[in-house]
Every structure is written in C-alpha cells, then in structure tokens.
Coordinates of C-alpha atoms in Angstrom, one line a residue:
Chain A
X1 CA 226.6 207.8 131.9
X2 CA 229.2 207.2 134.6
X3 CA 232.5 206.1 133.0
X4 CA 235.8 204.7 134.3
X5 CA 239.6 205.2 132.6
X6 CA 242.5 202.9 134.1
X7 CA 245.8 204.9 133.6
X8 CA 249.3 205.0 134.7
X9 CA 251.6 207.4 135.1
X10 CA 255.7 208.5 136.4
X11 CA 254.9 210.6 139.2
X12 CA 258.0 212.4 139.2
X13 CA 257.1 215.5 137.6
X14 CA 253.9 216.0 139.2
X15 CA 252.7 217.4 142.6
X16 CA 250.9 213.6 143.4
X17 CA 247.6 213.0 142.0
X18 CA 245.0 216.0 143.6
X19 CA 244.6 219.6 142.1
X20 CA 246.7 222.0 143.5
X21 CA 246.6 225.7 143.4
X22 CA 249.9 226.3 142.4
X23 CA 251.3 222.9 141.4
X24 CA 250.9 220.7 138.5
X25 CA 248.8 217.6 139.6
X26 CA 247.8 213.8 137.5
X27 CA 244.3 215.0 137.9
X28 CA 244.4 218.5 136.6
X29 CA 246.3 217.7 133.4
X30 CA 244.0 214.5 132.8
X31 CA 240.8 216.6 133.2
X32 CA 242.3 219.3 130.5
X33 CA 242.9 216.4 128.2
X34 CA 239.3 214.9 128.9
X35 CA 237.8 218.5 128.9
X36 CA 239.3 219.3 125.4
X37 CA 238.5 215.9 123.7
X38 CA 234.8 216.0 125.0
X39 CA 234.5 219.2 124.7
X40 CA 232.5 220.2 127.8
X41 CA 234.4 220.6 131.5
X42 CA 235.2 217.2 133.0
X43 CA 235.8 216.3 136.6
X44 CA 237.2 213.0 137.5
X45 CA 237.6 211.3 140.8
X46 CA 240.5 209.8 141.6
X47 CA 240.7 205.9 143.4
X48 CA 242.8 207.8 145.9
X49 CA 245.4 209.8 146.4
X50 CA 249.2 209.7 145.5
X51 CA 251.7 212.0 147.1
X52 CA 254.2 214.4 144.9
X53 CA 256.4 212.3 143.1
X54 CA 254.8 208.6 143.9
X55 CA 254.1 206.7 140.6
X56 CA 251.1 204.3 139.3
X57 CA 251.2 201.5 137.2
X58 CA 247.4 201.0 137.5
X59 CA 245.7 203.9 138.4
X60 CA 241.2 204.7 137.8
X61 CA 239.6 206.8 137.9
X62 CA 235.7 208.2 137.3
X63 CA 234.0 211.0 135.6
X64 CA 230.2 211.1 134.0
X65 CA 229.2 212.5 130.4
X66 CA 225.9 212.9 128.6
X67 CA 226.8 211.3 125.5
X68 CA 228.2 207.3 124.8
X69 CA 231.9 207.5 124.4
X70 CA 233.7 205.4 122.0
X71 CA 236.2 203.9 125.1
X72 CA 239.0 202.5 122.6
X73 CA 239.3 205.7 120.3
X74 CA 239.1 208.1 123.8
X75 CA 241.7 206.0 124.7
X76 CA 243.8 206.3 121.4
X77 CA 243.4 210.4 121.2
X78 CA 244.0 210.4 124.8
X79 CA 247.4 209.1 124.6
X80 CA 248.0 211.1 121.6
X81 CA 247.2 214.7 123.7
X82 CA 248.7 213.5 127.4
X83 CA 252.2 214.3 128.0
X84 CA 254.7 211.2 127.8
X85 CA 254.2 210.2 131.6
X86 CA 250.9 209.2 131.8
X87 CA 249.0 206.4 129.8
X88 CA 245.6 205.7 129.4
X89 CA 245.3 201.9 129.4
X90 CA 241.4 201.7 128.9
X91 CA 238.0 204.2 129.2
X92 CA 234.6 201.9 129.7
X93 CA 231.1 202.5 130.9
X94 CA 229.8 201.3 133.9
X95 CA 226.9 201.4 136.5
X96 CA 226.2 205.0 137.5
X97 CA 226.2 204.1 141.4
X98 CA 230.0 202.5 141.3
X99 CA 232.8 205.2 142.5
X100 CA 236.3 205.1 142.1
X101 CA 237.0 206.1 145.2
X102 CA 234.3 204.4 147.7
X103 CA 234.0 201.3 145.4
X104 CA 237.3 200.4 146.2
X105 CA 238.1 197.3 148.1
X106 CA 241.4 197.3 148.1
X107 CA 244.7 198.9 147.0
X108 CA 247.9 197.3 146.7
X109 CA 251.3 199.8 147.0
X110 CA 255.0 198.5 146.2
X111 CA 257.9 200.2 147.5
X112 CA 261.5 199.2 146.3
X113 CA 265.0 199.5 147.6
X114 CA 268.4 198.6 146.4
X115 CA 271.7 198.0 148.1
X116 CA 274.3 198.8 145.3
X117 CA 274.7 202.3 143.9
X118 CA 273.0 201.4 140.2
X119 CA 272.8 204.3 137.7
X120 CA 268.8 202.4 136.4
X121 CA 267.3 202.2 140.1
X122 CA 268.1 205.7 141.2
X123 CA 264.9 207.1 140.0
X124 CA 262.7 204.4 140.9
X125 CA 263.7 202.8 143.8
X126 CA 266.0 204.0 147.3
X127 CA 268.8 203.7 148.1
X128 CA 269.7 201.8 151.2
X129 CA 273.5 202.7 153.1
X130 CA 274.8 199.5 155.3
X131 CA 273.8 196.3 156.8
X132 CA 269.5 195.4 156.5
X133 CA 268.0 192.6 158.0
X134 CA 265.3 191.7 155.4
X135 CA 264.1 188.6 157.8
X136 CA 263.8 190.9 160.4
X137 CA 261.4 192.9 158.3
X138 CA 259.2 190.3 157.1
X139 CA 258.4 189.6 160.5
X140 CA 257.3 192.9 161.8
X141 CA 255.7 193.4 158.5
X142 CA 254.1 190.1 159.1
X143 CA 252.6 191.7 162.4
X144 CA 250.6 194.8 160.6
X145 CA 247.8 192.4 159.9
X146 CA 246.9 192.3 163.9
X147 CA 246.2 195.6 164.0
X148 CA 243.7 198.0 162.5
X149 CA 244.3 201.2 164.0
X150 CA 247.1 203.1 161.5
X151 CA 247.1 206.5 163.7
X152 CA 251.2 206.1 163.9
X153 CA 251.4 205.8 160.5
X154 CA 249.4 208.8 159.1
X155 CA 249.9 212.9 158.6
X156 CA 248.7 214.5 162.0
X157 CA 245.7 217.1 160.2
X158 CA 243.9 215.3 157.9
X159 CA 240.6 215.5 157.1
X160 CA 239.9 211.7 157.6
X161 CA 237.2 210.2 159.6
X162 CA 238.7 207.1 160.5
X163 CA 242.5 205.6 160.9
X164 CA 241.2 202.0 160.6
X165 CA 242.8 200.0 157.7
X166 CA 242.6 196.2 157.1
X167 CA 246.2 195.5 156.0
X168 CA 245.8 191.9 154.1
X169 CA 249.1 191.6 152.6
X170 CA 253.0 193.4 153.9
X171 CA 255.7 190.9 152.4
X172 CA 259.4 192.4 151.2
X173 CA 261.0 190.0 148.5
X174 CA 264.2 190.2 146.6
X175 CA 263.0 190.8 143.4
X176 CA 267.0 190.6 142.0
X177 CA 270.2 189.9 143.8
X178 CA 270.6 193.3 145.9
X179 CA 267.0 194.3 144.7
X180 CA 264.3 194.5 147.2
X181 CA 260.4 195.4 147.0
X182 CA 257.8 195.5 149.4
X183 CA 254.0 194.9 148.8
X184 CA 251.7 196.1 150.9
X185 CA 247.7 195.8 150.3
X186 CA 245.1 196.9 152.5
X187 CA 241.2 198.1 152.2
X188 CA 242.2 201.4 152.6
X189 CA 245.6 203.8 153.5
X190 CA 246.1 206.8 155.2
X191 CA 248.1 209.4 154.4
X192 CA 251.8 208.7 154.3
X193 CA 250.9 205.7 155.7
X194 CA 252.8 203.5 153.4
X195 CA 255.9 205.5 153.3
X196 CA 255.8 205.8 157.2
X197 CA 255.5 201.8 157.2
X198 CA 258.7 201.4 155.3
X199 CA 260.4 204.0 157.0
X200 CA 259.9 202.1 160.5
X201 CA 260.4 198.8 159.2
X202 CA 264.0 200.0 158.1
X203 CA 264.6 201.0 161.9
X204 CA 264.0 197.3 162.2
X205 CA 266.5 195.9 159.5
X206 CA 269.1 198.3 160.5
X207 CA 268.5 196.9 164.8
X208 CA 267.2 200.1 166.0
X209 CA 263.6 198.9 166.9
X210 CA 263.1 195.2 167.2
X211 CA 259.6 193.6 166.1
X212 CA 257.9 194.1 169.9
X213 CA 258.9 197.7 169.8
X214 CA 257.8 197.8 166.1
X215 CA 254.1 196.9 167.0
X216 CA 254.4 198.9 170.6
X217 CA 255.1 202.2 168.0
X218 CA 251.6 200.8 166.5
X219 CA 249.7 200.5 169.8
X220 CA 250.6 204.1 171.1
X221 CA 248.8 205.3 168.3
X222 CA 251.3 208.4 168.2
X223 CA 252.8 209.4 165.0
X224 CA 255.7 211.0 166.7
X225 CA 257.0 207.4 168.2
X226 CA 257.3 206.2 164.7
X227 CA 260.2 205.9 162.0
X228 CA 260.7 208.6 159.2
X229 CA 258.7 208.4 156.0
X230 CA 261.1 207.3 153.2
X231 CA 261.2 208.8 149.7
X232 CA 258.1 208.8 147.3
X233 CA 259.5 208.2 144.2
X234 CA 260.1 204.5 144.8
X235 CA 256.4 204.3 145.6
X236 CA 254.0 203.0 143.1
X237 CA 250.6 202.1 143.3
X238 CA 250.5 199.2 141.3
X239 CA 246.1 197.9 142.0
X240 CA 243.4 198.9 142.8
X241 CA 240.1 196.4 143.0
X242 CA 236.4 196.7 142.9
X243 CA 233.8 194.3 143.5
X244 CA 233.9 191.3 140.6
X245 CA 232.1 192.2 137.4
X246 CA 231.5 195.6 137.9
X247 CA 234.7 196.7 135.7
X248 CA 234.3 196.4 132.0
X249 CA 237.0 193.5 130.7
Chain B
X1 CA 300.1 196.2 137.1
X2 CA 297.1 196.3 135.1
X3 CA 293.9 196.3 136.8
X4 CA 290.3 196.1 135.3
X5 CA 287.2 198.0 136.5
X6 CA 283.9 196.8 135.8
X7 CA 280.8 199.4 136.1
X8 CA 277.7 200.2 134.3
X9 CA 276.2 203.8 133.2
X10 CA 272.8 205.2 132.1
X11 CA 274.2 206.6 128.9
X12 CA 271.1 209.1 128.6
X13 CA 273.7 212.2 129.0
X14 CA 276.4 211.1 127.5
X15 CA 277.9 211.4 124.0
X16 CA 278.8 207.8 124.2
X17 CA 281.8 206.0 125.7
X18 CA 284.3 207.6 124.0
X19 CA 286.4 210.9 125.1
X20 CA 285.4 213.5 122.7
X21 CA 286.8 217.1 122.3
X22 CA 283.5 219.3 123.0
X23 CA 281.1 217.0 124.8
X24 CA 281.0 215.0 127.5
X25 CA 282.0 211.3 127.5
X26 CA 281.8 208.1 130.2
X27 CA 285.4 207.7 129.5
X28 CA 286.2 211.2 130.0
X29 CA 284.7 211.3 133.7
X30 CA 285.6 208.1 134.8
X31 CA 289.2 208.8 133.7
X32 CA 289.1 211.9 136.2
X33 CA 288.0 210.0 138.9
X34 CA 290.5 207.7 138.7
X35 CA 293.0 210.2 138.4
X36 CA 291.6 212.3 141.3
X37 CA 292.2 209.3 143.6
X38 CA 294.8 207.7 142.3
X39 CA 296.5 211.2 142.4
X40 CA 298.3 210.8 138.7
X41 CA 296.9 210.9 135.3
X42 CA 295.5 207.5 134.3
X43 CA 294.4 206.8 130.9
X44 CA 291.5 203.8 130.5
X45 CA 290.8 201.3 127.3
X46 CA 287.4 200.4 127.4
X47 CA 286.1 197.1 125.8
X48 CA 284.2 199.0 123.1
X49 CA 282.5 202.2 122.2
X50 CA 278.9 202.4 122.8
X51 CA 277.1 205.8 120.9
X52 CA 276.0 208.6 122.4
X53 CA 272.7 207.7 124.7
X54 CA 273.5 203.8 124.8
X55 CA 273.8 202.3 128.4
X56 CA 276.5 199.4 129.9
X57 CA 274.6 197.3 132.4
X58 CA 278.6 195.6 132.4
X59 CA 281.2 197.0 130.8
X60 CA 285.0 196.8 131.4
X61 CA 288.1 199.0 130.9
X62 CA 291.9 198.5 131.7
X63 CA 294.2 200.7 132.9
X64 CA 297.9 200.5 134.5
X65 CA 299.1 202.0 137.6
X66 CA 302.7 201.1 139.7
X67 CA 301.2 201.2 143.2
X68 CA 299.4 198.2 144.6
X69 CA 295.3 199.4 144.9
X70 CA 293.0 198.2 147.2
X71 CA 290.2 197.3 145.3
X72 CA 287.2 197.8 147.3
X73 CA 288.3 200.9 148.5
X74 CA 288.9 202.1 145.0
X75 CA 285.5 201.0 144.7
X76 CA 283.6 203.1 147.3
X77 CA 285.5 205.8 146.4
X78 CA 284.9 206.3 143.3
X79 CA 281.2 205.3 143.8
X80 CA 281.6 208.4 146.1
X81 CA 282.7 210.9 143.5
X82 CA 281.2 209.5 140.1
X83 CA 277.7 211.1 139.5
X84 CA 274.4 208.9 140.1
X85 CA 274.5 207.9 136.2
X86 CA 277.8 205.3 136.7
X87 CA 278.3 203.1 139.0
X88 CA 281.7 201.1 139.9
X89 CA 281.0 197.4 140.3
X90 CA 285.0 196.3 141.0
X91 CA 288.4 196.7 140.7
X92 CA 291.1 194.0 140.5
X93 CA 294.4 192.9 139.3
X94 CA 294.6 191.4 136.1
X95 CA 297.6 189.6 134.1
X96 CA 299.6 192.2 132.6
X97 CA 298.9 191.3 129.0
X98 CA 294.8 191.7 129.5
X99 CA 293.4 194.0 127.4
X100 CA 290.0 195.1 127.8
X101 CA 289.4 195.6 124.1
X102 CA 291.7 193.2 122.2
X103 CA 291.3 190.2 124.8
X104 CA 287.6 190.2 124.8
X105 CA 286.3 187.1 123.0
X106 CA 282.5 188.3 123.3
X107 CA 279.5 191.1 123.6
X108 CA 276.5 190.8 124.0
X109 CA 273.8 194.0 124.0
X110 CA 269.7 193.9 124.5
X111 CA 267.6 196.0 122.5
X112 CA 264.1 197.3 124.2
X113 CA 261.0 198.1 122.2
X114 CA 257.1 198.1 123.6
X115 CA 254.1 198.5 121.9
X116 CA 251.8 200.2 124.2
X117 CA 252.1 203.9 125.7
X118 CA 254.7 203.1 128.9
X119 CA 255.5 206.4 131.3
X120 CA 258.2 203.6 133.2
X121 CA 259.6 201.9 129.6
X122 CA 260.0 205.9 127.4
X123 CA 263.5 206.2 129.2
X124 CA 265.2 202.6 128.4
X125 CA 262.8 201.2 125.4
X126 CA 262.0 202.2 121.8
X127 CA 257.9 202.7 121.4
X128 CA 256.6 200.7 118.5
X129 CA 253.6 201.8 116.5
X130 CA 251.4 199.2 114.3
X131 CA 251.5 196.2 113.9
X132 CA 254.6 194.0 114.3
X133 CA 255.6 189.9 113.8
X134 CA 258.1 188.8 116.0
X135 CA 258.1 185.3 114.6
X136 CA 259.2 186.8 111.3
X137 CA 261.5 189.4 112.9
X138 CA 263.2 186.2 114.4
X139 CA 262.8 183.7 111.7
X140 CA 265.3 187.1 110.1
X141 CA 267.4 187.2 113.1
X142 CA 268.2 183.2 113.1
X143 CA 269.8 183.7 109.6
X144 CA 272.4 186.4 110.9
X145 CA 274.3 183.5 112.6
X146 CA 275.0 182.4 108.3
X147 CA 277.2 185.7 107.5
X148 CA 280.4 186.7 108.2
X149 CA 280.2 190.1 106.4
X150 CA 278.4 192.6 107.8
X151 CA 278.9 195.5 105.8
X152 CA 275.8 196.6 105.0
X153 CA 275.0 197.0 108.7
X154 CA 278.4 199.3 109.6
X155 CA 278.7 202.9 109.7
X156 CA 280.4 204.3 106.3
X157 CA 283.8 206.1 107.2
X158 CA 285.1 204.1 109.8
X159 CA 288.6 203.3 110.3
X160 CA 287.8 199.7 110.8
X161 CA 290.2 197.5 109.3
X162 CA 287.5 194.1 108.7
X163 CA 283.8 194.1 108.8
X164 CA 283.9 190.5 109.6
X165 CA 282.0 189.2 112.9
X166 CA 280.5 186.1 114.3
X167 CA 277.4 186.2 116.1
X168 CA 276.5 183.8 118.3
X169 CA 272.9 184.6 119.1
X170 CA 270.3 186.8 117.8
X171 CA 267.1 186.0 119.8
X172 CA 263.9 188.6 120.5
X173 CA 261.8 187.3 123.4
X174 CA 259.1 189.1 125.3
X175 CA 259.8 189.5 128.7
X176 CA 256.5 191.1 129.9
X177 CA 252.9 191.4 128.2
X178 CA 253.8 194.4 125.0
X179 CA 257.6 194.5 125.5
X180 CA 260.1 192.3 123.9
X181 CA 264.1 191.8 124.4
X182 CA 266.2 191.6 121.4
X183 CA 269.7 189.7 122.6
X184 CA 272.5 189.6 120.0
X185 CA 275.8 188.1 120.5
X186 CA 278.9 188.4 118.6
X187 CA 282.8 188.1 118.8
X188 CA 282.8 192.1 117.8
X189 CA 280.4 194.1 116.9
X190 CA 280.8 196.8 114.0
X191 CA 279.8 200.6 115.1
X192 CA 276.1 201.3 114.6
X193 CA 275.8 197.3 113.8
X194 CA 272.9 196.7 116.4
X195 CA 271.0 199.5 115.5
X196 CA 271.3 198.9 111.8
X197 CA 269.8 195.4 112.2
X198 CA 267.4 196.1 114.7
X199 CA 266.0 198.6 112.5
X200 CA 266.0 196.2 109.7
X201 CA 264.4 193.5 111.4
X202 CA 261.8 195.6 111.9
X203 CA 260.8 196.3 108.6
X204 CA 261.0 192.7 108.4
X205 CA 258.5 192.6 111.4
X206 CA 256.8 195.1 109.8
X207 CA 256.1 193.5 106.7
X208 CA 258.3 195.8 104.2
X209 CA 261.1 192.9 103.7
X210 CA 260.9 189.6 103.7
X211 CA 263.5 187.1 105.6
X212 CA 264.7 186.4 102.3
X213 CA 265.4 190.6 101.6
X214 CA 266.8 190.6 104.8
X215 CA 269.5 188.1 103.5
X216 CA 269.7 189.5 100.5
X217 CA 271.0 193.7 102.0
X218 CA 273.5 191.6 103.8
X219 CA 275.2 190.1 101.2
X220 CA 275.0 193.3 99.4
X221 CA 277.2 194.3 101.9
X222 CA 276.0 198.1 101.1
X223 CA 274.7 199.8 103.7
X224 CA 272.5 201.9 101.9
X225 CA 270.4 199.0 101.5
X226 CA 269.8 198.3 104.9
X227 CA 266.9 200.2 107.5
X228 CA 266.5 202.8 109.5
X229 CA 269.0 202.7 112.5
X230 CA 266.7 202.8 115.6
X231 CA 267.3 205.1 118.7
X232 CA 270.2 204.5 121.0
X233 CA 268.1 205.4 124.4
X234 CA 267.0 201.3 124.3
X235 CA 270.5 199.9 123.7
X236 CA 272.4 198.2 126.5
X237 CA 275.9 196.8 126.5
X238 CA 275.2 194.1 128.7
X239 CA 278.6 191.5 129.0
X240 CA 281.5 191.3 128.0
X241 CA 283.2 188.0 128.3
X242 CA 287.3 187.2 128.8
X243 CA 289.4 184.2 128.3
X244 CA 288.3 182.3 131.3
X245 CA 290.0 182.6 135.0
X246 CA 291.2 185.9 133.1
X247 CA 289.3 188.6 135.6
X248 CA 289.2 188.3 139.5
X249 CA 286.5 186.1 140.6

C-alpha cells in the first residue's frame, strides 16, 4: 500500500530536505523514525526539495508498506519519536499510482522581510537595510506569469530536464506595518529559483533594475545577469496540491 | 532631562529584566549601551520586571542624562550595538517627573499555548496536551475582574508592600486553528501573577476546578492553593500605557 504523511518542519537545523552524506537532512531523520516504528527500512519521497535552512508549514511526502497502518496512532508515536522541529500533521492511504513528487500540481512558497530590527523576526524572516519600493515589486512580480522559461533563476548544474515553470501567483503584501511577505505559486520550481526571484525583485525596490530590465534578466535566460539569491531561512514552503480527491480528508 | 526608550526583547537568554549579580539581564545590557554612547554611566528604571525567559513586544524605561540627545540617532545606534535579541523602538524627552514604573497606569501581557505539535509556535507558545475548555477557562477568567486581592497568585517572599490590583481584562481568544491568546490587563501586576493564573485556569480548562474553585483559591489569598505556574518562554509584556500626551508622539 502506497501511503502519504503531510508534515512540517523549522528548517533551520537541517541541511534542506534530501539525504546527505555528511549532513543531517528532513528526509533522513523522518525515514529513521518511520524505519523504527514499522520496523522494516522505509524510503520516502519527498514533494520536492527544500534547500539547508528553508522551512515547511505543509510539507508530503510518500513511502509504501506491506501492512495497513493505523494513520492517526503513526501520527501520534511519530510526534512522540521526531525531534521538536518537525511535526507530523497526518499519515493516510492512498492510490498506489499517486506520487508525491510527480502528482504535484502546484507548490506555493512564502518569503518574508521586515524593515525594523525586531528581536521575533530575525529567525524567520530578512532583514531589509534602506528605502524599498513594494509597488515597484508587485509589478515586476506581476510580470513572471508571461514567461515560462526560469533558466535565470535556477543553480547552473542541475540535473533537471526542463527550466519551464507556470508561475500562477507572485504578490508581496504587508502582512503588518513594516512586515512584508511574498507568495509565489507555480506548477513546478527550480532550484534556487524562489530565492533568486526575491533577490532580483529587491534590485527593483531598491531602483537598481526597473521592471523592463527585470523581465530582460528573464529573457536572456542567463543566471549570471540576475540578482543574488536572498537568505533561506525566511523561506517556507507553505502548499503543496494534488489533483482533487486523491488526498485522504 | 529625562528621556524614555521604548524597545522590545526575545527574553529566551535572559534571566529576566532585572540586573542580577551572576547572570545576565535585559537591563544590564541595555544599560551598557547607553552608557557606551552616551559616554557616562547611565542607570535605567524599567516599567516592570518580567522573569527570566519572558519577552517585551513594548516595554519602557527612563533614565536622565544633562546633554540634549538626538533621539533617532540614539536609536540607530544602539540598534547597532544591542545584540539581535533587543531592539530600540525610540527615544524621547519626557517631563521630568515621568517615571517609567511609578507613572504607568497599565500592563497588559499575552500568554501563548497550542494544542498541536508546532516546530514555528515551541519557541514563543506553551504546548498543551489533552483536552482543554476555553469557554470554561474564560467563564474563570471573567470573574478575576471581581477581586482586588490577589495573593494567592503572588510569589511568597516578595518585598511587595500590597497585593492589591485591578484588572481590566482577562480574555483567551484563538487567533489561528489550535492556538489561543490569553490577554490580561491590570493597573499592576504581582510577580509570577500571570503565570500563577494561567496555570490555574488551566486546571479549570482542564476540568480539575471548577469556576467556582477558581474563586474560591483567590479569596483564600494562599498561594499554595493555586496551580502550577506555567513556563515563562510564552509570556509577553506587550503595553504599557502612561497618563496621556505623557510620551512623545
């Protein structure tokens, strides 16, 4: 039986989500808690991945077993075994065919910044120094969903295919005076991409790129003409959907 | 003159406000930085004492110095050389006779609990296990507003003159899905007072006493009879309020 577990979890500790050889990943320390409670090895596939020290609020995840699994009590001794920064939310069965990864239709990332030193954002959120034009950056964010090609915006080496990415949703909004977040959903996201996104858009709320050059950086397909990545631990995957009804509840 | 600062500090390393002889204190740092810039030893009178581990989202202290400040400056400054766990919202000139402890006419602090296994709530917010009513728990809270006395919620050994407060609100709302807000308001608060009757409104919550017990252990005024004191990590000094036109604008 194939089975999904929705979790979250503070990246901040951990390497991002995918086993490392020498680094403490999400995945390695969730498959030694599944291993031990089901007492057989367990490999789980992650919905994608998260880079060291990015965060999820609603993380999934699959793995398969040979024998029905009791989802809520998994879920209880789960929590009781896995260290304080990650939370199982749920474990259900569901059809053997549906992957966490490939299922996907869409992810949704947040990325927040604040203006004002504040000793409660510092570990979630960055830091911004002077004068950002948040108008400004709603409308080159507004411009992402014209294009599809993401090359600018990803790690050069990768091992993916494709840098094409349907980007349905890029909207920053002061979530408290001084207190910005950024939402971003797309299909799919490449490497860095998100990170590299902000970064550039910044270039635009500081006046160092305007909205024409923002989308030129995009249409040179050249990660070199683009802004720096920003920091990862104010980014935090926050959804991740798969086609309706074929969740559990 | 006398000026007031206003700043706030994630209390997690601290052994409270208070300057103490072998640990570290808020007061004790912020003191040095003031004197650092202000090149003389300045002495500051905070508008309470929070324990060791609670945070100040506001909190204000006095202090007098015979040079005119700039208060901005002072500001960026100090934002400069206090660590990431305080932050200095402003400086200003205050009537002479001000006093940040004395002249306050209010507080008000929030306590944080959740119910479900949080990696982004462990830091700020007290984890509740079981079942608990909130309905009771504030039917409880409603009937705090009746007493003047609060004895039974006050740390034994203090060398507080009266044990006599007025509060003003007492309130616990749930500001997300799992995670509730407890707002109390009072003219002065006794030292442990919140934690004493957070933790005893949760064994009302919890079914152990009834509203009418909880009524009952504060007109005892004995504070053996009261609960548990809960943890400091989810208790926030959040205003402080002054006569009004009292503080800069």
């Amino acid at each position: 039986m194939r089975y999904f577990i929705q979790f979250s979890y503070d990246g901040t500790h951990y390497h991002g989500w995918q086993i490392q050889p020498h680094s403490v990943s999400v995945q390695e320390v969730l498959q030694k808690a599944l291993s031990t409670l089901l007492r057989q090895d367990v490999n789980v596939v992650g919905a994608g991945r998260t880079d060291t020290g990015v965060h999820a609020r609603v993380m999934y995840a699959h793995f398969d077993h040979g024998v029905q699994i009791d989802g809520p009590q998994l879920v209880y001794k789960l929590n009781k075994i896995l260290p304080s920064d990650i939370a199982v939310q749920r474990v259900c069965e569901v059809d053997g065919e549906l992957h966490a990864r490939f299922s996907a239709t869409s992810r949704t990332y947040h990325y927040f910044v604040h203006l004002a030193k504040s000793p409660f954002l510092r570990h979630y959120s960055y830091k911004l120094y002077g004068e950002v034009d948040f108008a400004k950056m709603n409308e080159a964010a507004a411009r992402l969903m014209e294009f599809e090609d993401f090359t600018s915006f990803s790690k050069v080496n990768t091992d993916t295919k494709t840098n094409l990415c349907q980007v349905t949703r890029a909207v920053w909004e002061e979530v408290a005076p001084g207190e910005w977040r950024f939402t971003v959903s797309a299909n799919r996201f490449l490497r860095n991409m998100v990170r590299a996104i902000v970064g550039t858009l910044l270039e635009v709320g500081r006046g160092k790129l305007t909205v024409e050059d923002f989308c030129e950086i995009i249409r040179a397909k050249n990660r070199c003409s683009a802004g720096d990545s920003v920091p990862g631990h104010a980014l935090f995957l926050v959804d991740v959907t798969y086609p309706e009804g074929s969740l559990c509840g």
